[in-house]
Amino acid sequence: EAQLVESGGGSVQAGGSLTISCKVSSGFNFPGIGWYRQAPGGECEMVAANSGNPYYIPSVAGRFTIIHDTARSAVDLQMNMLKPEDTAVYYCAPGYHPQAKDTHRIMCGLWGQGTQVTVSS
């Protein structure tokens, strides 16, 4: 059974960096991974994906980088210049087309438990 396990979250100050990781088990047959996040009271949104060309939502483009580490069977999300509005639980799941918002909304928690990222001002 394919599994995705997130790790590496934590607390940082604004302007800091954090890298979170998604360990991908064997048997995962989707074209790529998406990183999603859900802030308290907010909707689940896909912030980055590597299903084709790397995709980033505008608010994280230039600050976040999705990296596929084949040696570790992991997909990392390197996050730089973090802002308080990046505070959320981050989840990895299959990556979908950027316009598939209805699908994105159900991805948080569907595959893994997520990892908390807290950015203080």
Short mmCIF file of N, CA and C in Angstrom, two decimals:
data_model
loop_
_atom_site.label_atom_id
_atom_site.label_comp_id
_atom_site.label_asym_id
_atom_site.label_seq_id
_atom_site.Cartn_x
_atom_site.Cartn_y
_atom_site.Cartn_z
N GLU A 1 0.84 -1.19 0.00
CA GLU A 1 0.00 0.00 0.00
C GLU A 1 0.88 1.24 0.00
N ALA A 2 0.62 2.13 -0.95
CA ALA A 2 1.42 3.34 -1.05
C ALA A 2 1.15 4.26 0.13
N GLN A 3 2.22 4.86 0.65
CA GLN A 3 2.08 5.79 1.77
C GLN A 3 2.92 7.03 1.54
N LEU A 4 2.46 8.12 2.11
CA LEU A 4 3.22 9.37 2.11
C LEU A 4 3.31 9.82 3.56
N VAL A 5 4.53 10.15 4.01
CA VAL A 5 4.72 10.56 5.41
C VAL A 5 5.49 11.87 5.43
N GLU A 6 4.85 12.89 6.03
CA GLU A 6 5.47 14.20 6.13
C GLU A 6 6.30 14.31 7.40
N SER A 7 7.36 15.12 7.33
CA SER A 7 8.19 15.38 8.50
C SER A 7 8.92 16.70 8.32
N GLY A 8 9.49 17.20 9.41
CA GLY A 8 10.38 18.34 9.33
C GLY A 8 9.78 19.69 9.67
N GLY A 9 8.53 19.72 10.07
CA GLY A 9 7.94 21.00 10.43
C GLY A 9 8.54 21.57 11.70
N GLY A 10 8.16 22.78 12.04
CA GLY A 10 8.67 23.41 13.24
C GLY A 10 8.27 24.86 13.31
N SER A 11 8.93 25.58 14.22
CA SER A 11 8.65 27.00 14.42
C SER A 11 9.87 27.83 14.05
N VAL A 12 9.65 28.87 13.28
CA VAL A 12 10.74 29.76 12.87
C VAL A 12 10.24 31.19 12.94
N GLN A 13 11.18 32.12 12.94
CA GLN A 13 10.82 33.53 12.88
C GLN A 13 10.68 33.94 11.42
N ALA A 14 9.93 34.99 11.21
CA ALA A 14 9.76 35.53 9.86
C ALA A 14 11.13 35.80 9.24
N GLY A 15 11.24 35.46 7.97
CA GLY A 15 12.51 35.60 7.28
C GLY A 15 13.39 34.36 7.33
N GLY A 16 13.01 33.40 8.16
CA GLY A 16 13.80 32.18 8.32
C GLY A 16 13.48 31.15 7.25
N SER A 17 14.13 30.01 7.38
CA SER A 17 13.99 28.93 6.40
C SER A 17 13.66 27.62 7.11
N LEU A 18 13.00 26.76 6.36
CA LEU A 18 12.65 25.43 6.87
C LEU A 18 12.50 24.52 5.66
N THR A 19 12.90 23.28 5.83
CA THR A 19 12.68 22.29 4.79
C THR A 19 11.83 21.16 5.35
N ILE A 20 10.72 20.87 4.71
CA ILE A 20 9.87 19.77 5.10
C ILE A 20 9.98 18.68 4.05
N SER A 21 9.74 17.43 4.50
CA SER A 21 10.00 16.30 3.64
C SER A 21 8.79 15.39 3.54
N CYS A 22 8.62 14.78 2.39
CA CYS A 22 7.57 13.81 2.15
C CYS A 22 8.22 12.50 1.73
N LYS A 23 8.17 11.52 2.58
CA LYS A 23 8.73 10.22 2.26
C LYS A 23 7.70 9.43 1.46
N VAL A 24 8.11 8.96 0.31
CA VAL A 24 7.20 8.27 -0.61
C VAL A 24 7.51 6.78 -0.59
N SER A 25 6.54 5.98 -0.24
CA SER A 25 6.76 4.54 -0.19
C SER A 25 6.64 3.94 -1.59
N SER A 26 7.14 2.74 -1.75
CA SER A 26 7.01 2.05 -3.03
C SER A 26 5.53 1.79 -3.31
N GLY A 27 5.19 1.76 -4.56
CA GLY A 27 3.81 1.53 -4.93
C GLY A 27 3.04 2.81 -5.22
N PHE A 28 3.68 3.95 -5.01
CA PHE A 28 3.02 5.23 -5.32
C PHE A 28 3.08 5.43 -6.82
N ASN A 29 1.93 5.43 -7.47
CA ASN A 29 1.88 5.43 -8.93
C ASN A 29 1.36 6.71 -9.56
N PHE A 30 1.26 7.77 -8.83
CA PHE A 30 0.82 9.04 -9.41
C PHE A 30 2.01 9.73 -10.08
N PRO A 31 1.73 10.61 -11.06
CA PRO A 31 2.81 11.26 -11.80
C PRO A 31 3.71 12.14 -10.95
N GLY A 32 3.20 12.70 -9.88
CA GLY A 32 4.02 13.58 -9.08
C GLY A 32 3.39 13.87 -7.74
N ILE A 33 4.10 14.68 -6.96
CA ILE A 33 3.67 15.04 -5.61
C ILE A 33 3.28 16.51 -5.56
N GLY A 34 2.23 16.78 -4.81
CA GLY A 34 1.87 18.15 -4.50
C GLY A 34 2.05 18.42 -3.02
N TRP A 35 2.47 19.61 -2.69
CA TRP A 35 2.49 20.05 -1.30
C TRP A 35 1.29 20.96 -1.10
N TYR A 36 0.51 20.65 -0.08
CA TYR A 36 -0.70 21.39 0.24
C TYR A 36 -0.56 21.97 1.64
N ARG A 37 -1.37 22.98 1.93
CA ARG A 37 -1.37 23.51 3.29
C ARG A 37 -2.76 23.98 3.67
N GLN A 38 -3.00 23.95 4.96
CA GLN A 38 -4.27 24.43 5.49
C GLN A 38 -4.01 25.21 6.76
N ALA A 39 -4.34 26.49 6.69
CA ALA A 39 -4.22 27.37 7.84
C ALA A 39 -5.50 27.25 8.67
N PRO A 40 -5.43 27.60 9.96
CA PRO A 40 -6.63 27.54 10.80
C PRO A 40 -7.77 28.33 10.18
N GLY A 41 -8.90 27.70 10.02
CA GLY A 41 -10.06 28.37 9.45
C GLY A 41 -10.02 28.54 7.95
N GLY A 42 -8.95 28.04 7.32
CA GLY A 42 -8.81 28.24 5.88
C GLY A 42 -9.05 26.99 5.07
N GLU A 43 -9.09 27.15 3.78
CA GLU A 43 -9.26 26.01 2.87
C GLU A 43 -7.90 25.37 2.60
N CYS A 44 -7.95 24.13 2.19
CA CYS A 44 -6.75 23.44 1.77
C CYS A 44 -6.36 23.97 0.39
N GLU A 45 -5.09 24.32 0.21
CA GLU A 45 -4.62 24.81 -1.08
C GLU A 45 -3.32 24.09 -1.46
N MET A 46 -3.17 23.87 -2.76
CA MET A 46 -1.93 23.27 -3.25
C MET A 46 -0.94 24.41 -3.48
N VAL A 47 0.19 24.39 -2.80
CA VAL A 47 1.15 25.48 -2.92
C VAL A 47 2.27 25.17 -3.90
N ALA A 48 2.54 23.90 -4.14
CA ALA A 48 3.62 23.51 -5.05
C ALA A 48 3.37 22.09 -5.54
N ALA A 49 3.85 21.79 -6.73
CA ALA A 49 3.71 20.45 -7.27
C ALA A 49 4.80 20.18 -8.28
N ASN A 50 5.15 18.91 -8.43
CA ASN A 50 6.16 18.53 -9.42
C ASN A 50 5.61 17.49 -10.39
N SER A 51 4.32 17.57 -10.68
CA SER A 51 3.70 16.59 -11.57
C SER A 51 4.14 16.74 -13.01
N GLY A 52 4.61 17.92 -13.38
CA GLY A 52 5.15 18.17 -14.72
C GLY A 52 6.26 19.17 -14.51
N ASN A 53 6.14 20.34 -15.11
CA ASN A 53 7.03 21.43 -14.74
C ASN A 53 6.70 21.84 -13.30
N PRO A 54 7.69 22.21 -12.51
CA PRO A 54 7.38 22.63 -11.14
C PRO A 54 6.37 23.77 -11.12
N TYR A 55 5.40 23.67 -10.21
CA TYR A 55 4.35 24.67 -10.11
C TYR A 55 4.36 25.27 -8.71
N TYR A 56 4.16 26.56 -8.62
CA TYR A 56 4.07 27.25 -7.34
C TYR A 56 2.95 28.29 -7.42
N ILE A 57 2.21 28.42 -6.32
CA ILE A 57 1.25 29.51 -6.31
C ILE A 57 2.03 30.82 -6.20
N PRO A 58 1.43 31.92 -6.69
CA PRO A 58 2.18 33.19 -6.72
C PRO A 58 2.74 33.62 -5.37
N SER A 59 2.02 33.34 -4.28
CA SER A 59 2.46 33.85 -2.98
C SER A 59 3.71 33.15 -2.46
N VAL A 60 4.08 32.01 -3.04
CA VAL A 60 5.30 31.32 -2.58
C VAL A 60 6.36 31.24 -3.67
N ALA A 61 6.02 31.57 -4.91
CA ALA A 61 6.98 31.51 -6.00
C ALA A 61 8.19 32.39 -5.68
N GLY A 62 9.38 31.84 -5.91
CA GLY A 62 10.61 32.56 -5.59
C GLY A 62 11.08 32.35 -4.18
N ARG A 63 10.22 31.79 -3.30
CA ARG A 63 10.61 31.53 -1.91
C ARG A 63 10.65 30.03 -1.61
N PHE A 64 9.76 29.27 -2.23
CA PHE A 64 9.66 27.83 -2.00
C PHE A 64 10.23 27.09 -3.20
N THR A 65 10.86 25.95 -2.94
CA THR A 65 11.38 25.11 -4.01
C THR A 65 11.04 23.65 -3.71
N ILE A 66 10.44 22.97 -4.69
CA ILE A 66 10.12 21.55 -4.51
C ILE A 66 11.26 20.74 -5.11
N ILE A 67 11.78 19.80 -4.34
CA ILE A 67 12.97 19.04 -4.72
C ILE A 67 12.70 17.55 -4.59
N HIS A 68 12.91 16.82 -5.67
CA HIS A 68 12.74 15.37 -5.65
C HIS A 68 14.09 14.72 -5.38
N ASP A 69 14.22 14.10 -4.22
CA ASP A 69 15.45 13.42 -3.84
C ASP A 69 15.26 11.92 -4.08
N THR A 70 15.71 11.44 -5.23
CA THR A 70 15.46 10.03 -5.58
C THR A 70 16.20 9.08 -4.66
N ALA A 71 17.35 9.49 -4.14
CA ALA A 71 18.14 8.61 -3.26
C ALA A 71 17.39 8.31 -1.97
N ARG A 72 16.62 9.28 -1.49
CA ARG A 72 15.87 9.11 -0.24
C ARG A 72 14.41 8.75 -0.49
N SER A 73 14.01 8.65 -1.76
CA SER A 73 12.59 8.45 -2.11
C SER A 73 11.73 9.48 -1.41
N ALA A 74 12.14 10.73 -1.52
CA ALA A 74 11.44 11.81 -0.83
C ALA A 74 11.28 13.02 -1.74
N VAL A 75 10.27 13.79 -1.45
CA VAL A 75 10.05 15.07 -2.14
C VAL A 75 10.03 16.14 -1.06
N ASP A 76 11.03 16.99 -1.09
CA ASP A 76 11.17 18.04 -0.09
C ASP A 76 10.56 19.35 -0.57
N LEU A 77 10.15 20.16 0.39
CA LEU A 77 9.73 21.53 0.10
C LEU A 77 10.65 22.44 0.90
N GLN A 78 11.55 23.09 0.19
CA GLN A 78 12.47 24.02 0.82
C GLN A 78 11.79 25.39 0.85
N MET A 79 11.67 25.95 2.05
CA MET A 79 10.92 27.19 2.23
C MET A 79 11.86 28.25 2.79
N ASN A 80 12.05 29.31 2.03
CA ASN A 80 12.90 30.42 2.45
C ASN A 80 12.06 31.68 2.62
N MET A 81 12.63 32.67 3.30
CA MET A 81 11.96 33.96 3.52
C MET A 81 10.54 33.73 4.00
N LEU A 82 10.38 32.91 5.01
CA LEU A 82 9.06 32.56 5.50
C LEU A 82 8.35 33.76 6.11
N LYS A 83 7.03 33.78 5.95
CA LYS A 83 6.19 34.85 6.43
C LYS A 83 5.17 34.28 7.41
N PRO A 84 4.65 35.10 8.31
CA PRO A 84 3.61 34.61 9.23
C PRO A 84 2.43 33.98 8.50
N GLU A 85 2.09 34.49 7.31
CA GLU A 85 0.96 33.93 6.57
C GLU A 85 1.26 32.56 5.98
N ASP A 86 2.50 32.08 6.10
CA ASP A 86 2.83 30.71 5.68
C ASP A 86 2.50 29.70 6.77
N THR A 87 2.11 30.18 7.94
CA THR A 87 1.76 29.29 9.05
C THR A 87 0.57 28.42 8.67
N ALA A 88 0.76 27.11 8.77
CA ALA A 88 -0.27 26.15 8.38
C ALA A 88 0.22 24.75 8.69
N VAL A 89 -0.68 23.79 8.56
CA VAL A 89 -0.28 22.39 8.52
C VAL A 89 -0.03 22.05 7.06
N TYR A 90 1.11 21.50 6.77
CA TYR A 90 1.51 21.16 5.41
C TYR A 90 1.37 19.65 5.19
N TYR A 91 0.80 19.31 4.05
CA TYR A 91 0.56 17.91 3.70
C TYR A 91 1.12 17.63 2.31
N CYS A 92 1.54 16.39 2.08
CA CYS A 92 1.87 15.99 0.72
C CYS A 92 0.83 14.97 0.25
N ALA A 93 0.58 14.98 -1.01
CA ALA A 93 -0.43 14.13 -1.63
C ALA A 93 -0.16 14.15 -3.13
N PRO A 94 -0.85 13.33 -3.91
CA PRO A 94 -0.67 13.42 -5.35
C PRO A 94 -0.89 14.85 -5.84
N GLY A 95 -0.06 15.28 -6.80
CA GLY A 95 -0.22 16.60 -7.37
C GLY A 95 -1.24 16.60 -8.49
N TYR A 96 -2.09 17.60 -8.51
CA TYR A 96 -3.12 17.73 -9.54
C TYR A 96 -2.93 19.04 -10.29
N HIS A 97 -3.66 19.16 -11.39
CA HIS A 97 -3.58 20.36 -12.22
C HIS A 97 -3.82 21.58 -11.33
N PRO A 98 -3.07 22.64 -11.57
CA PRO A 98 -3.24 23.84 -10.73
C PRO A 98 -4.66 24.38 -10.70
N GLN A 99 -5.44 24.15 -11.76
CA GLN A 99 -6.80 24.67 -11.79
C GLN A 99 -7.81 23.74 -11.12
N ALA A 100 -7.40 22.57 -10.68
CA ALA A 100 -8.33 21.61 -10.08
C ALA A 100 -8.56 21.94 -8.60
N LYS A 101 -9.09 23.11 -8.35
CA LYS A 101 -9.23 23.61 -6.97
C LYS A 101 -10.14 22.72 -6.13
N ASP A 102 -11.20 22.19 -6.73
CA ASP A 102 -12.11 21.33 -5.97
C ASP A 102 -11.39 20.09 -5.46
N THR A 103 -10.45 19.58 -6.25
CA THR A 103 -9.66 18.42 -5.83
C THR A 103 -8.66 18.82 -4.75
N HIS A 104 -8.03 19.97 -4.93
CA HIS A 104 -7.07 20.43 -3.93
C HIS A 104 -7.72 20.52 -2.55
N ARG A 105 -8.97 20.97 -2.51
CA ARG A 105 -9.63 21.24 -1.23
C ARG A 105 -9.78 20.00 -0.36
N ILE A 106 -9.73 18.81 -0.97
CA ILE A 106 -9.92 17.60 -0.17
C ILE A 106 -8.62 16.86 0.12
N MET A 107 -7.50 17.39 -0.32
CA MET A 107 -6.22 16.67 -0.22
C MET A 107 -5.60 16.71 1.17
N CYS A 108 -5.87 17.77 1.93
CA CYS A 108 -5.23 17.90 3.25
C CYS A 108 -5.72 16.80 4.19
N GLY A 109 -4.80 15.98 4.65
CA GLY A 109 -5.13 14.91 5.56
C GLY A 109 -5.59 13.63 4.90
N LEU A 110 -5.70 13.65 3.56
CA LEU A 110 -6.20 12.46 2.88
C LEU A 110 -5.15 11.36 2.83
N TRP A 111 -3.87 11.75 2.75
CA TRP A 111 -2.82 10.75 2.67
C TRP A 111 -1.98 10.67 3.95
N GLY A 112 -1.57 11.77 4.49
CA GLY A 112 -0.72 11.75 5.67
C GLY A 112 -1.27 12.63 6.78
N GLN A 113 -0.55 12.66 7.90
CA GLN A 113 -0.99 13.42 9.06
C GLN A 113 -0.59 14.89 8.98
N GLY A 114 0.33 15.21 8.08
CA GLY A 114 0.76 16.58 7.94
C GLY A 114 1.86 16.95 8.93
N THR A 115 2.44 18.11 8.69
CA THR A 115 3.47 18.63 9.59
C THR A 115 3.23 20.12 9.78
N GLN A 116 3.28 20.56 11.03
CA GLN A 116 2.96 21.95 11.38
C GLN A 116 4.14 22.86 11.10
N VAL A 117 3.87 23.95 10.42
CA VAL A 117 4.86 25.01 10.22
C VAL A 117 4.29 26.28 10.83
N THR A 118 5.04 26.86 11.77
CA THR A 118 4.60 28.08 12.44
C THR A 118 5.66 29.15 12.26
N VAL A 119 5.24 30.29 11.72
CA VAL A 119 6.16 31.40 11.47
C VAL A 119 5.71 32.57 12.34
N SER A 120 6.59 33.01 13.21
CA SER A 120 6.26 34.12 14.10
C SER A 120 6.85 35.42 13.58
N SER A 121 6.14 36.50 13.87
CA SER A 121 6.59 37.81 13.38
C SER A 121 7.59 38.43 14.33
#
